[in-house]
Short mmCIF file of C-alpha atoms in Angstrom, two decimals:
data_model
loop_
_atom_site.label_atom_id
_atom_site.label_comp_id
_atom_site.label_asym_id
_atom_site.label_seq_id
_atom_site.Cartn_x
_atom_site.Cartn_y
_atom_site.Cartn_z
CA MET A 1 18.65 -11.72 133.10
CA SER A 2 17.80 -13.35 129.69
CA ARG A 3 20.75 -14.89 127.92
CA ARG A 4 21.71 -13.10 124.95
CA ALA A 5 21.59 -14.88 120.81
CA LEU A 6 24.68 -14.47 119.41
CA PHE A 7 23.24 -13.47 115.65
CA ARG A 8 20.59 -10.99 114.66
CA ARG A 9 17.21 -12.68 114.50
CA GLU A 10 17.39 -11.56 110.87
CA ALA A 11 20.19 -13.42 110.34
CA LEU A 12 19.15 -16.79 111.67
CA ASP A 13 15.30 -15.92 109.65
CA PHE A 14 17.71 -15.89 105.84
CA GLN A 15 19.49 -19.20 107.44
CA LEU A 16 16.33 -20.85 107.33
CA GLN A 17 14.83 -19.70 103.90
CA HIS A 18 18.24 -19.24 101.54
CA LYS A 19 20.69 -21.77 102.65
CA GLN A 20 22.44 -21.80 99.71
CA TRP A 21 22.19 -19.48 97.24
CA GLY A 22 20.80 -16.50 99.17
CA HIS A 23 18.24 -14.52 97.67
CA VAL A 24 18.35 -12.82 94.40
CA ALA A 25 18.38 -8.85 94.08
CA LEU A 26 17.11 -7.24 90.30
CA LEU A 27 18.96 -3.94 89.48
CA GLN A 28 17.76 -3.07 85.68
CA PRO A 29 18.41 0.22 84.57
CA PRO A 30 15.78 2.49 83.09
CA SER A 31 17.12 2.49 79.98
CA ALA A 32 17.56 -1.60 79.51
CA LYS A 33 13.37 -0.92 79.89
CA VAL A 34 13.59 1.88 77.13
CA LEU A 35 15.41 -0.65 74.74
CA THR A 36 12.77 -3.55 75.61
CA TRP A 37 10.04 -1.37 74.99
CA LEU A 38 11.53 -0.19 71.31
CA SER A 39 12.04 -3.76 70.16
CA VAL A 40 8.78 -5.07 70.97
CA VAL A 41 7.35 -2.29 68.80
CA ALA A 42 10.10 -2.61 66.06
CA VAL A 43 8.92 -5.97 65.87
CA VAL A 44 5.64 -5.62 65.85
CA LEU A 45 6.21 -2.75 62.78
CA VAL A 46 7.68 -5.23 61.01
CA LEU A 47 5.19 -7.71 61.38
CA ALA A 48 2.66 -5.08 60.29
CA PHE A 49 5.00 -4.03 57.28
CA VAL A 50 4.91 -7.77 56.16
CA CYS A 51 1.54 -8.05 56.38
CA PHE A 52 0.18 -5.12 55.04
CA ALA A 53 2.75 -3.15 52.93
CA GLN A 54 2.44 -3.83 49.17
CA TYR A 55 5.51 -5.05 46.48
CA ALA A 56 5.36 -3.92 42.93
CA ARG A 57 6.97 -5.31 40.00
CA LYS A 58 8.47 -3.38 37.76
CA GLU A 59 8.98 -3.94 34.01
CA THR A 60 11.31 -1.18 31.90
CA VAL A 61 10.89 -1.51 28.13
CA ALA A 62 12.08 0.22 25.31
CA GLY A 63 10.28 2.18 22.76
CA TYR A 64 10.14 5.25 20.62
CA LEU A 65 7.46 7.91 19.27
CA VAL A 66 5.19 7.28 16.03
CA PRO A 67 2.22 10.02 15.33
CA SER A 68 -1.18 8.21 15.63
CA ALA A 69 -2.43 7.55 12.24
CA GLY A 70 1.30 6.83 10.90
CA THR A 71 4.03 7.49 8.35
CA ALA A 72 4.63 7.37 5.00
CA LYS A 73 7.75 5.70 4.36
CA ILE A 74 9.45 6.65 0.94
CA PHE A 75 11.32 3.96 -0.59
CA VAL A 76 12.85 3.80 -4.25
CA PRO A 77 11.77 1.14 -6.45
CA GLN A 78 14.93 0.43 -8.03
CA ARG A 79 18.57 1.19 -7.68
CA GLY A 80 19.41 4.70 -8.95
CA PHE A 81 22.07 7.65 -7.36
CA VAL A 82 20.12 10.88 -6.02
CA LYS A 83 20.23 12.96 -8.28
CA GLN A 84 18.34 16.00 -6.85
CA LEU A 85 16.87 16.32 -3.63
CA HIS A 86 13.97 18.37 -3.55
CA VAL A 87 12.79 19.05 0.23
CA ARG A 88 14.68 19.69 3.39
CA GLU A 89 14.75 18.17 7.18
CA GLY A 90 11.27 19.12 8.96
CA GLU A 91 9.51 21.02 5.41
CA GLU A 92 5.91 21.25 5.24
CA VAL A 93 5.48 19.42 1.70
CA GLU A 94 1.81 18.96 -0.15
CA GLU A 95 0.60 16.16 -1.66
CA GLY A 96 2.28 15.08 -5.21
CA GLN A 97 5.02 17.35 -4.45
CA PRO A 98 8.20 16.35 -5.99
CA LEU A 99 10.97 14.93 -2.92
CA LEU A 100 13.61 13.35 -4.22
CA THR A 101 14.90 12.83 -8.37
CA ILE A 102 16.46 9.27 -9.02
CA SER A 103 19.07 8.29 -11.77
CA THR A 104 19.72 5.39 -12.74
CA GLU A 105 21.72 5.74 -15.97
CA GLN A 106 23.29 2.36 -17.34
CA ILE A 107 26.93 2.43 -19.34
CA SER A 108 27.81 -0.17 -21.63
CA SER A 109 31.31 -1.98 -21.46
CA SER A 110 31.69 0.30 -25.03
CA GLY A 111 31.06 3.53 -22.82
CA GLU A 112 27.29 4.01 -24.65
CA ASP A 113 24.72 5.08 -22.22
CA VAL A 114 22.46 2.04 -22.96
CA ASN A 115 19.09 4.02 -22.21
CA ASN A 116 19.96 6.37 -24.44
CA THR A 117 20.40 2.97 -27.28
CA ILE A 118 17.11 1.77 -26.57
CA LEU A 119 15.51 5.34 -26.75
CA ASP A 120 16.93 5.97 -30.23
CA THR A 121 15.64 2.56 -31.52
CA LEU A 122 12.44 3.04 -29.87
CA THR A 123 11.95 6.50 -31.27
CA LEU A 124 12.92 4.93 -34.90
CA GLN A 125 9.73 2.58 -34.14
CA ARG A 126 7.56 5.30 -33.10
CA GLU A 127 7.80 7.18 -35.69
CA PHE A 128 7.67 4.73 -38.14
CA ILE A 129 4.22 3.33 -36.56
CA LYS A 130 2.92 7.32 -36.93
CA ARG A 131 3.59 7.29 -40.28
CA GLN A 132 1.80 4.27 -40.86
CA ILE A 133 -0.95 5.58 -39.09
CA GLY A 134 -1.38 8.55 -41.68
CA ALA A 135 -0.94 6.59 -44.30
CA GLU A 136 -3.81 4.39 -42.99
CA ASP A 137 -5.63 7.28 -42.94
CA ARG A 138 -4.97 8.57 -46.64
CA ARG A 139 -5.61 4.90 -48.13
CA GLY A 140 -8.80 4.94 -45.90
CA THR A 141 -9.30 8.58 -47.84
CA THR A 142 -8.38 7.65 -51.25
CA GLU A 143 -10.33 4.06 -50.71
CA ARG A 144 -13.97 6.10 -49.98
CA GLU A 145 -13.61 8.42 -52.49
CA ARG A 146 -13.09 5.06 -54.97
CA LEU A 147 -15.67 3.30 -53.72
CA ASN A 148 -18.11 6.46 -53.76
CA ALA A 149 -17.09 6.72 -57.80
CA LEU A 150 -17.53 3.14 -58.28
CA MET A 151 -20.66 3.19 -57.04
CA GLU A 152 -21.51 6.14 -59.09
CA GLY A 153 -20.78 4.79 -62.32
CA ILE A 154 -22.30 1.11 -61.49
CA ALA A 155 -25.38 3.39 -61.31
CA ALA A 156 -25.31 4.90 -64.75
CA GLU A 157 -24.26 1.48 -66.11
CA ILE A 158 -27.81 0.27 -64.28
CA SER A 159 -29.40 3.02 -66.10
CA GLN A 160 -27.96 2.37 -69.21
CA LEU A 161 -28.95 -1.43 -69.04
CA GLU A 162 -32.29 -0.47 -68.10
CA ALA A 163 -32.87 2.07 -70.67
CA GLN A 164 -31.54 -0.99 -73.47
CA THR A 165 -34.05 -3.27 -71.94
CA ALA A 166 -36.91 -0.72 -72.05
CA LEU A 167 -35.57 -1.08 -76.21
CA GLN A 168 -35.44 -4.51 -76.12
CA MET A 169 -38.65 -4.82 -74.67
CA ASP A 170 -40.25 -2.67 -77.72
CA ARG A 171 -38.19 -4.31 -80.19
CA LEU A 172 -39.42 -8.10 -79.17
CA LYS A 173 -43.08 -6.57 -79.29
CA LEU A 174 -42.22 -5.15 -82.56
CA THR A 175 -40.51 -8.38 -83.63
CA GLU A 176 -43.52 -11.06 -81.95
CA GLY A 177 -46.03 -9.00 -84.29
CA PHE A 178 -44.37 -9.64 -87.31
CA VAL A 179 -44.52 -13.07 -86.65
CA THR A 180 -48.24 -13.15 -85.58
CA SER A 181 -48.38 -10.98 -89.42
CA ALA A 182 -46.13 -14.08 -90.96
CA VAL A 183 -48.64 -16.73 -89.29
CA GLN A 184 -51.43 -15.17 -91.03
CA LEU A 185 -49.89 -14.73 -94.39
CA THR A 186 -48.26 -17.86 -94.27
CA ALA A 187 -51.81 -19.22 -93.49
CA LYS A 188 -53.46 -17.46 -97.00
CA GLY A 189 -50.43 -18.44 -98.77
CA ALA A 190 -48.83 -15.30 -99.40
CA MET A 191 -45.40 -16.24 -96.95
CA THR A 192 -43.56 -18.98 -97.48
CA ASP A 193 -42.63 -21.44 -93.95
CA LEU A 194 -39.17 -20.32 -94.46
CA GLU A 195 -39.24 -16.64 -93.69
CA LEU A 196 -41.90 -17.57 -90.66
CA LYS A 197 -39.23 -19.69 -89.49
CA ARG A 198 -36.70 -16.47 -89.94
CA ARG A 199 -38.86 -14.20 -88.35
CA GLU A 200 -39.66 -16.50 -85.39
CA GLN A 201 -35.69 -17.36 -85.00
CA SER A 202 -35.77 -13.32 -85.02
CA VAL A 203 -37.71 -13.28 -82.27
CA LEU A 204 -35.65 -15.52 -80.09
CA GLU A 205 -32.90 -13.52 -80.78
CA GLN A 206 -34.08 -11.03 -79.37
CA ARG A 207 -35.93 -12.69 -76.15
CA GLN A 208 -32.20 -14.16 -75.29
CA THR A 209 -31.02 -10.38 -75.89
CA LEU A 210 -33.42 -9.23 -73.39
CA SER A 211 -32.26 -11.62 -71.03
CA ALA A 212 -29.04 -10.88 -70.97
CA LEU A 213 -29.46 -7.44 -70.44
CA ARG A 214 -31.90 -8.51 -67.26
CA GLN A 215 -29.22 -10.32 -66.26
CA GLN A 216 -26.29 -7.80 -67.14
CA THR A 217 -28.56 -5.42 -65.03
CA ALA A 218 -29.11 -7.97 -61.69
CA ALA A 219 -25.12 -8.54 -61.75
CA ARG A 220 -24.16 -4.90 -61.65
CA ARG A 221 -27.38 -4.57 -58.72
CA ASN A 222 -25.50 -6.49 -57.06
CA GLN A 223 -22.07 -5.11 -57.29
CA LEU A 224 -23.80 -1.72 -56.65
CA THR A 225 -25.04 -3.73 -53.23
CA GLU A 226 -21.93 -5.02 -52.91
CA THR A 227 -19.80 -1.36 -53.05
CA ARG A 228 -22.29 0.46 -51.02
CA TYR A 229 -22.15 -2.82 -47.88
CA THR A 230 -17.57 -2.08 -48.69
CA LEU A 231 -18.33 1.26 -48.43
CA GLU A 232 -20.54 1.29 -44.72
CA GLN A 233 -18.04 -1.31 -43.76
CA LEU A 234 -14.70 1.03 -44.52
CA PRO A 235 -14.99 2.99 -41.12
CA ILE A 236 -15.24 -0.47 -39.26
CA VAL A 237 -11.94 -2.10 -41.11
CA LEU A 238 -10.23 1.42 -40.63
CA GLU A 239 -11.02 1.67 -37.43
CA ASP A 240 -9.87 -1.58 -36.50
CA LYS A 241 -6.30 -1.20 -38.81
CA LEU A 242 -5.90 2.05 -36.92
CA GLN A 243 -6.47 0.82 -33.50
CA SER A 244 -4.29 -1.99 -33.69
CA LEU A 245 -1.58 0.66 -34.89
CA ARG A 246 -2.36 2.65 -31.86
CA ASN A 247 -1.64 -0.15 -30.18
CA ASP A 248 1.61 -0.78 -31.10
CA LEU A 249 2.00 3.35 -30.28
CA SER A 250 0.96 2.83 -27.39
CA ALA A 251 3.13 0.05 -26.78
CA VAL A 252 6.38 1.61 -27.94
CA GLU A 253 5.35 4.98 -26.06
CA GLN A 254 5.41 3.44 -22.92
CA ARG A 255 8.41 1.45 -23.26
CA ILE A 256 9.75 5.02 -24.04
CA ALA A 257 8.65 6.48 -20.92
CA GLU A 258 9.71 2.66 -18.78
CA VAL A 259 13.16 3.94 -20.24
CA ASN A 260 13.08 7.45 -19.29
CA GLY A 261 11.88 6.19 -15.71
CA ARG A 262 14.90 3.92 -15.45
CA ARG A 263 17.15 6.75 -16.50
CA ALA A 264 15.75 9.44 -13.88
CA TYR A 265 12.32 9.58 -11.95
CA VAL A 266 11.32 11.54 -9.33
CA ILE A 267 9.18 10.18 -6.14
CA ARG A 268 6.74 12.30 -5.31
CA ALA A 269 4.57 13.09 -1.41
CA PRO A 270 1.67 10.58 -1.29
CA ALA A 271 0.52 12.61 1.33
CA ALA A 272 0.78 16.06 2.63
CA GLY A 273 2.74 16.44 6.20
CA ARG A 274 6.08 17.53 7.23
CA VAL A 275 8.88 15.88 6.07
CA ALA A 276 11.07 13.61 8.94
CA THR A 277 13.96 10.98 9.17
CA LEU A 278 15.45 12.66 6.11
CA GLN A 279 18.03 10.17 5.47
CA ALA A 280 18.97 10.95 1.52
CA THR A 281 21.78 13.36 0.84
CA GLU A 282 22.62 14.40 -3.36
CA GLY A 283 24.72 11.66 -4.77
CA GLN A 284 24.37 9.31 -2.56
CA ALA A 285 23.53 5.65 -3.38
CA ALA A 286 20.06 4.84 -3.81
CA ASP A 287 18.82 1.18 -2.17
CA PRO A 288 14.94 0.14 -2.22
CA ARG A 289 16.06 -1.95 1.02
CA HIS A 290 16.73 1.54 2.93
CA LEU A 291 14.37 4.00 4.11
CA GLN A 292 14.93 7.31 2.37
CA LEU A 293 12.73 10.29 4.40
CA GLU A 294 9.16 10.18 6.23
CA ILE A 295 6.33 11.96 5.71
CA VAL A 296 4.47 12.86 9.23
CA PRO A 297 0.89 13.68 8.31
CA ARG A 298 -0.82 17.27 9.49
CA HIS A 299 -2.09 17.31 12.58
CA ALA A 300 -0.83 14.01 13.80
CA SER A 301 -0.50 13.82 17.43
CA LEU A 302 2.13 11.69 18.49
CA GLN A 303 1.98 8.30 20.85
CA ALA A 304 4.44 5.46 22.16
CA GLU A 305 4.73 2.48 20.82
CA LEU A 306 6.12 -0.30 23.23
CA PHE A 307 7.39 -3.39 22.67
CA PHE A 308 7.13 -5.86 26.05
CA PRO A 309 9.10 -9.17 25.91
CA THR A 310 7.05 -12.16 26.03
CA ARG A 311 8.31 -13.07 29.58
CA ALA A 312 6.57 -9.56 31.32
CA PHE A 313 3.48 -9.62 28.75
CA GLY A 314 1.18 -11.78 30.51
CA PHE A 315 -0.17 -8.80 33.02
CA VAL A 316 -0.38 -5.62 30.37
CA HIS A 317 -4.01 -4.59 29.83
CA ALA A 318 -5.65 -1.41 28.57
CA GLY A 319 -5.75 1.21 30.68
CA GLN A 320 -2.41 0.58 32.84
CA GLU A 321 -0.09 3.93 33.33
CA VAL A 322 3.20 3.77 32.69
CA ARG A 323 6.06 6.32 33.31
CA ILE A 324 8.03 7.52 30.25
CA LEU A 325 11.48 8.65 30.50
CA TYR A 326 12.84 10.45 27.18
CA ASP A 327 16.53 9.25 25.92
CA ALA A 328 16.92 12.47 24.59
CA PHE A 329 15.61 14.56 27.88
CA PRO A 330 17.35 12.93 30.70
CA TYR A 331 15.13 11.63 33.55
CA GLN A 332 17.85 13.23 36.47
CA LYS A 333 17.13 16.59 35.10
CA PHE A 334 13.96 17.00 33.03
CA GLY A 335 11.84 14.63 34.74
CA THR A 336 9.63 11.60 33.46
CA TYR A 337 6.11 11.74 31.92
CA ARG A 338 2.91 9.82 32.25
CA GLY A 339 0.88 7.87 29.86
CA ARG A 340 -1.90 5.49 29.61
CA ILE A 341 -1.85 1.89 27.58
CA VAL A 342 -4.41 2.67 24.94
CA LYS A 343 -4.23 -0.45 22.41
CA VAL A 344 -2.35 -4.26 22.91
CA SER A 345 -1.37 -5.97 19.92
CA GLN A 346 -1.55 -9.65 20.28
CA THR A 347 0.79 -10.70 17.18
CA ILE A 348 4.70 -11.52 18.39
CA LEU A 349 7.80 -9.85 16.87
CA THR A 350 11.10 -10.87 16.46
CA GLY A 351 14.07 -9.56 15.53
CA ASN A 352 13.44 -10.17 11.94
CA ASP A 353 10.24 -8.04 11.77
CA PRO A 354 10.87 -3.84 11.21
CA VAL A 355 9.72 -2.08 14.12
CA GLY A 356 11.54 0.90 13.32
CA PRO A 357 14.91 2.27 15.42
CA ILE A 358 14.23 -0.51 18.01
CA SER A 359 16.13 -4.10 17.39
CA LEU A 360 14.45 -6.36 19.37
CA LYS A 361 16.52 -9.04 21.60
CA GLU A 362 14.14 -11.15 22.71
CA PRO A 363 10.15 -11.60 21.23
CA ALA A 364 8.27 -9.02 21.70
CA TYR A 365 4.79 -7.59 22.00
CA ARG A 366 3.76 -3.92 20.80
CA VAL A 367 1.36 -2.11 22.91
CA ILE A 368 0.58 1.01 21.95
CA ALA A 369 -0.04 4.21 24.77
CA ALA A 370 -1.13 7.63 24.88
CA LEU A 371 1.16 10.38 26.09
CA GLU A 372 -0.37 13.07 28.40
CA ARG A 373 1.36 15.96 27.16
CA PRO A 374 3.18 16.26 23.49
CA ASP A 375 5.91 18.14 24.59
CA ILE A 376 8.62 18.58 27.66
CA ASP A 377 9.71 21.32 30.22
CA ALA A 378 13.27 21.80 29.75
CA TYR A 379 14.86 25.49 30.78
CA GLY A 380 11.27 27.34 31.02
CA GLN A 381 10.08 26.21 27.60
CA LYS A 382 7.85 23.74 26.39
CA ILE A 383 10.00 21.37 23.73
CA PRO A 384 7.58 19.64 21.10
CA LEU A 385 8.10 15.88 20.80
CA GLN A 386 9.56 14.88 17.88
CA PRO A 387 8.61 10.97 15.94
CA GLN A 388 10.82 8.30 16.15
CA MET A 389 12.35 9.58 19.61
CA LEU A 390 14.02 6.87 21.50
CA LEU A 391 12.11 6.68 25.09
CA ARG A 392 11.80 3.98 28.14
CA ALA A 393 8.47 3.22 29.80
CA ASP A 394 8.43 2.20 33.35
CA VAL A 395 5.02 -0.24 34.15
CA ILE A 396 4.35 -1.75 36.78
CA LEU A 397 3.26 -5.00 36.28
CA GLU A 398 1.72 -6.18 39.64
CA ARG A 399 1.24 -5.55 43.43
CA ARG A 400 1.49 -8.42 46.11
CA SER A 401 2.13 -7.72 50.37
CA LEU A 402 5.45 -8.93 51.27
CA LEU A 403 4.15 -11.55 53.03
CA SER A 404 2.21 -13.25 50.16
CA TRP A 405 5.19 -12.80 48.40
CA LEU A 406 7.29 -14.89 50.74
CA LEU A 407 4.77 -17.13 51.07
CA ASP A 408 3.59 -17.89 47.43
CA PRO A 409 6.56 -19.78 46.55
CA LEU A 410 5.74 -22.47 49.70
CA LEU A 411 2.60 -22.59 48.66
CA SER A 412 3.16 -23.39 45.33
CA ALA A 413 5.51 -25.60 46.57
CA ARG A 414 2.93 -27.79 48.66
CA MET A 415 0.05 -28.14 45.81
#
């Protein structure tokens, strides 16, 4: 009978193979495997999200609505008070229609209206000039009549002188005949030399008289020519005097109109449209620096005027979409509306530049965006948008993957 071993064969084998620590038995529940695989999947998804997901950089800017054709802004040319208001907010007006009547009365320390005093003086000056114009007209008529009468008298005197000249020529011929006869008689001794000399002297006297008559006739003809020229020039001279007086009268009337304009003047609509942003009220002080009202042209579509700060302007371009949020209609209740950039200005604006109802806190650029629709939906109705409505606009400036967003600073630092 064989000798029986004290230990089992399995115990001896284990002792030979695992003398110190023994054999490790892995006890792994199924839930641990599930968690492991879920962790691996999560890591893979995160890596995929970082590599392929995009990050959009957005900028929110302020703006307001303006008509595409612009608005006519009404200011007063000088200080005064709104005496009468001829229009109401939202009223349709025609070109040239009265909008405001501005009073600019000035009272002196003595309690008199300065403009009235100036007007009284100018009115007296105007009446005096008018009387001068009438006197010049009458003087011109009288001078014309005098010159015509003078010409008639000169013409009659010339006729008489011509008749006397013809008679004197006959007398001269007769006297010359007497001298010829006296010469013959003296040669025969029938007449003395003294008588011949007397007859010759008589011929000389007749010739002198004829010459004087011809000289008088020439002088009268010259006088007639000068008188006729003066009569022809009389309308021109008279017109020059009258024109000078009319210029003085026009200057006085212009000053009267200016004084009347300083007392009260009417501002009229420069174009047809709808009254908006009416800030003037009757009795209110009118300052040339303050806007009184605006006129929105008819059939003008609205567009959004946005102001992008310089730090966000680099990626703005025409064609970009914008999401518009109107301040008058909270987006939490009435939603947002879309638009598209159509014009980008390259002129920088500062807080000193007029930009409507917006006050700039930092330098900005003006950007124009077209609206997708001119109204909004509110309580089942379509409410039209109004000019000068304030708004905010969200604009996506750029899109990048998260991986690029994370690595760009490191790559930029290396470069």
